[in-house]
Amino acid sequence: DADVTQTPRNRITKTGKRIMLECSQTKGHDRMYWYRQDPGLGLRLIYYSFDVKDINKGEISDGYSVSRQAQAKFSLSLESAIPNQTALYFCATSGQGGSEAFFGQGTRLTVV
Amino acid sequence: AQSVAQPEDQVNVAEGNPLTVKCTYSVSGNPYLFWYVQYPNRGLQFLLKYITGDNLVKGSYGFEAEFNKSQTSFHLKKPSALVSDSALYFCAVRGVGPSWGKLQFGAGTQVVVTP
């Protein structure tokens, strides 16, 4: 089983719909991240969490919200999806200090 | 605020030639620096990291990177490129101080290795 699991892997949704992307990890890490990837823009940080009670906005949090349900679970919601939120979304986890991050396989979201 | 720059959108190299992918950073305090690789339709895979100590860091698949504090650079290198090295490469930084813990990525560099 993968260390970081994202569901769904692919999703097509309509403008205005609410959608939730889920992430779970078996690494036992406290830190979790949500990124979106767009061609030419790299990975941009949406939200990050250092523990269950700690949620922080990243570079591009507008239009998104998150929930850290447990140490192992971190979900990303689009309250009212719009077409420019079409992207590849990645969840990641890491330990503290200089620990490297582990990534999920990504969720390809298309908003039509 | 911390930032990462990868000045080249794409690097083209012939198989067997040396490969260099550039990265510069800006961060308060001492940085933690990382390189990741992404193959088509896959997630990101960790290659190597610099935390402290020796400025030359060796990682997976024959890659290495050199930390240069005065030039705030962390360039990725491979002495002899393979066609299978063709992928998208990302540099990332995690700083201390106000940006403590936040992992920030560059825009990525597409590496194309031709036979």
Coordinates of C-alpha atoms in Angstrom, one line a residue:
Chain A
D1 CA 0.0 0.0 0.0
A2 CA 1.1 3.5 -0.8
D3 CA 2.4 5.7 2.1
V4 CA 0.3 8.6 1.0
T5 CA -3.1 7.8 -0.6
Q6 CA -5.2 10.4 -2.4
T7 CA -8.8 9.9 -3.5
P8 CA -10.2 10.3 -6.0
R9 CA -7.4 10.0 -8.6
N10 CA -9.5 11.7 -11.3
R11 CA -12.6 13.9 -11.0
I12 CA -14.6 15.9 -13.4
T13 CA -17.1 18.4 -11.7
K14 CA -19.3 21.2 -12.8
T15 CA -18.8 24.9 -12.0
G16 CA -20.3 25.8 -8.6
K17 CA -20.2 22.3 -7.2
R18 CA -18.6 21.5 -3.8
I19 CA -15.9 18.9 -4.0
M20 CA -13.6 17.3 -1.5
L21 CA -10.3 15.7 -2.1
E22 CA -9.0 13.3 0.5
C23 CA -5.6 12.3 1.7
S24 CA -4.4 9.7 4.1
Q25 CA -0.9 8.7 5.2
T26 CA 0.7 5.8 7.0
K27 CA 4.0 7.5 7.6
G28 CA 3.1 8.7 11.1
H29 CA 4.1 12.2 10.2
D30 CA 2.7 15.3 11.9
R31 CA 3.1 17.6 8.9
M32 CA 0.7 17.5 5.9
Y33 CA 0.5 19.7 2.8
W34 CA -1.8 20.3 -0.1
Y35 CA -0.3 21.6 -3.4
R36 CA -1.6 22.3 -6.9
Q37 CA 0.4 21.8 -10.0
D38 CA -0.1 23.9 -13.1
P39 CA 2.2 23.7 -16.2
G40 CA 5.0 26.3 -15.9
L41 CA 4.0 27.2 -12.4
G42 CA 5.4 24.3 -10.5
L43 CA 3.8 23.3 -7.2
R44 CA 2.1 26.0 -5.3
L45 CA 1.2 25.5 -1.7
I46 CA -2.5 25.8 -0.8
Y47 CA -2.6 24.8 2.9
Y48 CA -0.4 23.1 5.4
S49 CA -0.8 21.6 8.8
F50 CA 1.8 20.8 11.4
D51 CA -0.6 18.9 13.7
V52 CA -4.3 18.3 14.1
K53 CA -4.9 21.6 15.8
D54 CA -2.6 23.6 13.4
I55 CA -3.8 24.8 10.0
N56 CA -2.0 27.4 7.9
K57 CA -2.7 29.1 4.6
G58 CA -0.3 28.8 1.8
E59 CA 0.3 30.9 -1.2
I60 CA -3.1 30.3 -2.9
S61 CA -5.7 29.5 -0.3
D62 CA -8.5 31.6 -1.7
G63 CA -11.4 29.3 -2.8
Y64 CA -10.1 26.4 -0.8
S65 CA -10.6 25.0 2.7
V66 CA -9.1 22.1 4.6
S67 CA -9.8 19.8 7.5
R68 CA -7.3 17.8 9.5
Q69 CA -9.6 15.1 10.8
A70 CA -6.8 13.1 12.4
Q71 CA -3.0 12.9 12.3
A72 CA -3.3 10.7 9.2
K73 CA -6.0 12.5 7.3
F74 CA -6.0 15.9 5.6
S75 CA -8.8 16.8 3.2
L76 CA -9.1 19.7 0.8
S77 CA -12.4 21.2 -0.2
L78 CA -13.4 23.5 -3.1
E79 CA -16.5 25.2 -1.8
S80 CA -17.7 26.3 -5.2
A81 CA -15.5 25.0 -8.0
I82 CA -14.5 27.2 -10.9
P83 CA -12.8 26.3 -14.1
N84 CA -9.4 27.9 -13.2
Q85 CA -9.2 25.4 -10.3
T86 CA -8.6 22.7 -12.9
A87 CA -5.2 21.3 -12.0
L88 CA -3.3 18.4 -10.6
Y89 CA -3.5 18.3 -6.8
F90 CA -0.9 16.7 -4.6
C91 CA -1.0 15.8 -0.9
A92 CA 2.3 15.4 0.9
T93 CA 3.6 14.6 4.4
S94 CA 6.8 15.1 6.2
G95 CA 8.5 14.7 9.5
Q96 CA 10.1 17.6 11.3
G97 CA 13.3 19.5 10.6
G98 CA 15.1 18.3 7.5
S99 CA 12.9 15.4 6.7
E100 CA 11.9 15.0 3.1
A101 CA 8.3 15.1 2.0
F102 CA 6.4 12.1 0.6
F103 CA 3.8 12.7 -2.0
G104 CA 0.6 11.0 -3.1
Q105 CA 0.0 10.1 -6.7
G106 CA -2.1 13.2 -7.3
T107 CA -5.7 14.0 -8.1
R108 CA -6.5 15.3 -11.5
L109 CA -9.4 17.7 -11.2
T110 CA -11.3 19.2 -14.1
V111 CA -13.9 21.8 -13.5
V112 CA -16.2 22.3 -16.5
Chain B
A1 CA 9.7 35.5 2.5
Q2 CA 11.3 32.4 1.1
S3 CA 11.5 31.7 -2.6
V4 CA 13.0 29.2 -5.0
A5 CA 14.1 30.0 -8.6
Q6 CA 14.8 27.5 -11.4
P7 CA 15.9 29.7 -14.2
E8 CA 15.6 27.2 -17.0
D9 CA 12.3 25.9 -18.2
Q10 CA 14.0 23.1 -20.1
V11 CA 17.4 21.6 -20.3
N12 CA 18.4 19.5 -23.3
V13 CA 21.4 17.1 -23.1
A14 CA 22.7 14.2 -25.1
E15 CA 22.9 10.8 -23.5
G16 CA 26.3 10.4 -21.8
N17 CA 26.9 14.1 -21.4
P18 CA 26.9 15.8 -18.0
L19 CA 23.6 17.2 -16.8
T20 CA 23.1 20.3 -14.6
V21 CA 19.8 21.7 -13.4
K22 CA 20.1 25.0 -11.7
C23 CA 18.4 26.2 -8.5
T24 CA 18.8 29.4 -6.4
Y25 CA 16.9 30.2 -3.2
S26 CA 16.1 32.9 -0.8
V27 CA 15.3 32.1 2.8
S28 CA 15.9 33.5 6.3
G29 CA 18.5 31.5 8.2
N30 CA 19.9 28.2 7.2
P31 CA 17.9 26.4 4.6
Y32 CA 16.9 22.8 4.1
L33 CA 17.1 22.1 0.4
F34 CA 15.6 19.3 -1.6
W35 CA 15.5 18.0 -5.2
Y36 CA 12.5 15.9 -6.5
V37 CA 11.8 14.3 -9.8
Q38 CA 8.4 13.8 -11.5
Y39 CA 7.9 11.3 -14.3
P40 CA 4.8 11.6 -16.5
N41 CA 1.6 10.8 -14.7
R42 CA 3.4 10.2 -11.4
G43 CA 3.8 11.9 -8.1
L44 CA 7.0 13.5 -7.0
Q45 CA 9.9 11.3 -5.9
F46 CA 12.6 12.5 -3.5
L47 CA 16.2 12.6 -5.0
L48 CA 18.4 14.2 -2.4
K49 CA 18.6 16.9 0.3
Y50 CA 21.0 19.2 2.0
I51 CA 20.6 19.7 5.7
T52 CA 24.0 20.6 7.0
G53 CA 27.6 19.5 6.7
D54 CA 29.3 18.6 3.4
N55 CA 28.3 20.9 0.6
L56 CA 28.3 18.0 -1.9
V57 CA 25.3 15.8 -1.4
K58 CA 24.8 12.5 -3.2
G59 CA 21.4 11.0 -3.9
S60 CA 19.4 8.5 -5.8
Y61 CA 20.1 7.3 -9.4
G62 CA 23.6 8.8 -9.6
F63 CA 22.5 12.4 -8.9
E64 CA 24.4 14.8 -6.7
A65 CA 23.9 18.5 -5.8
E66 CA 26.3 21.2 -4.5
F67 CA 25.2 23.6 -1.9
N68 CA 26.8 27.0 -2.3
K69 CA 25.9 29.4 0.5
S70 CA 27.5 32.5 -0.9
Q71 CA 25.7 32.1 -4.2
T72 CA 22.5 30.8 -2.5
S73 CA 22.5 28.0 -5.0
F74 CA 21.8 24.2 -5.0
H75 CA 22.4 22.9 -8.5
L76 CA 21.6 19.3 -9.4
K77 CA 24.2 17.4 -11.3
K78 CA 24.7 14.0 -13.0
P79 CA 28.1 13.2 -14.6
S80 CA 26.6 11.1 -17.4
A81 CA 22.9 11.5 -18.3
L82 CA 20.6 8.7 -19.4
V83 CA 17.6 8.8 -21.6
S84 CA 15.6 7.5 -18.6
D85 CA 16.6 10.7 -16.7
S86 CA 14.1 12.6 -18.9
A87 CA 11.6 14.0 -16.5
L88 CA 10.5 17.2 -14.6
Y89 CA 12.8 18.2 -11.8
F90 CA 11.8 20.4 -8.9
C91 CA 14.0 22.2 -6.3
A92 CA 12.4 22.9 -2.9
V93 CA 13.4 24.8 0.2
R94 CA 12.2 24.7 3.8
G95 CA 13.4 27.6 5.9
V96 CA 13.6 28.5 9.5
G97 CA 12.2 31.6 11.3
P98 CA 8.9 33.0 10.0
S99 CA 8.8 30.4 7.2
W100 CA 9.7 27.5 9.4
G101 CA 8.4 24.2 8.2
K102 CA 6.8 25.5 5.0
L103 CA 8.1 23.5 2.0
Q104 CA 8.2 25.7 -1.1
F105 CA 8.9 24.5 -4.7
G106 CA 10.4 26.1 -7.7
A107 CA 8.6 26.1 -11.1
G108 CA 10.4 23.0 -12.3
T109 CA 12.8 22.3 -15.1
Q110 CA 12.0 19.8 -17.8
V111 CA 15.0 17.6 -18.7
V112 CA 15.2 16.1 -22.1
V113 CA 18.0 13.5 -22.7
T114 CA 18.4 12.5 -26.3
P115 CA 19.9 9.3 -27.5

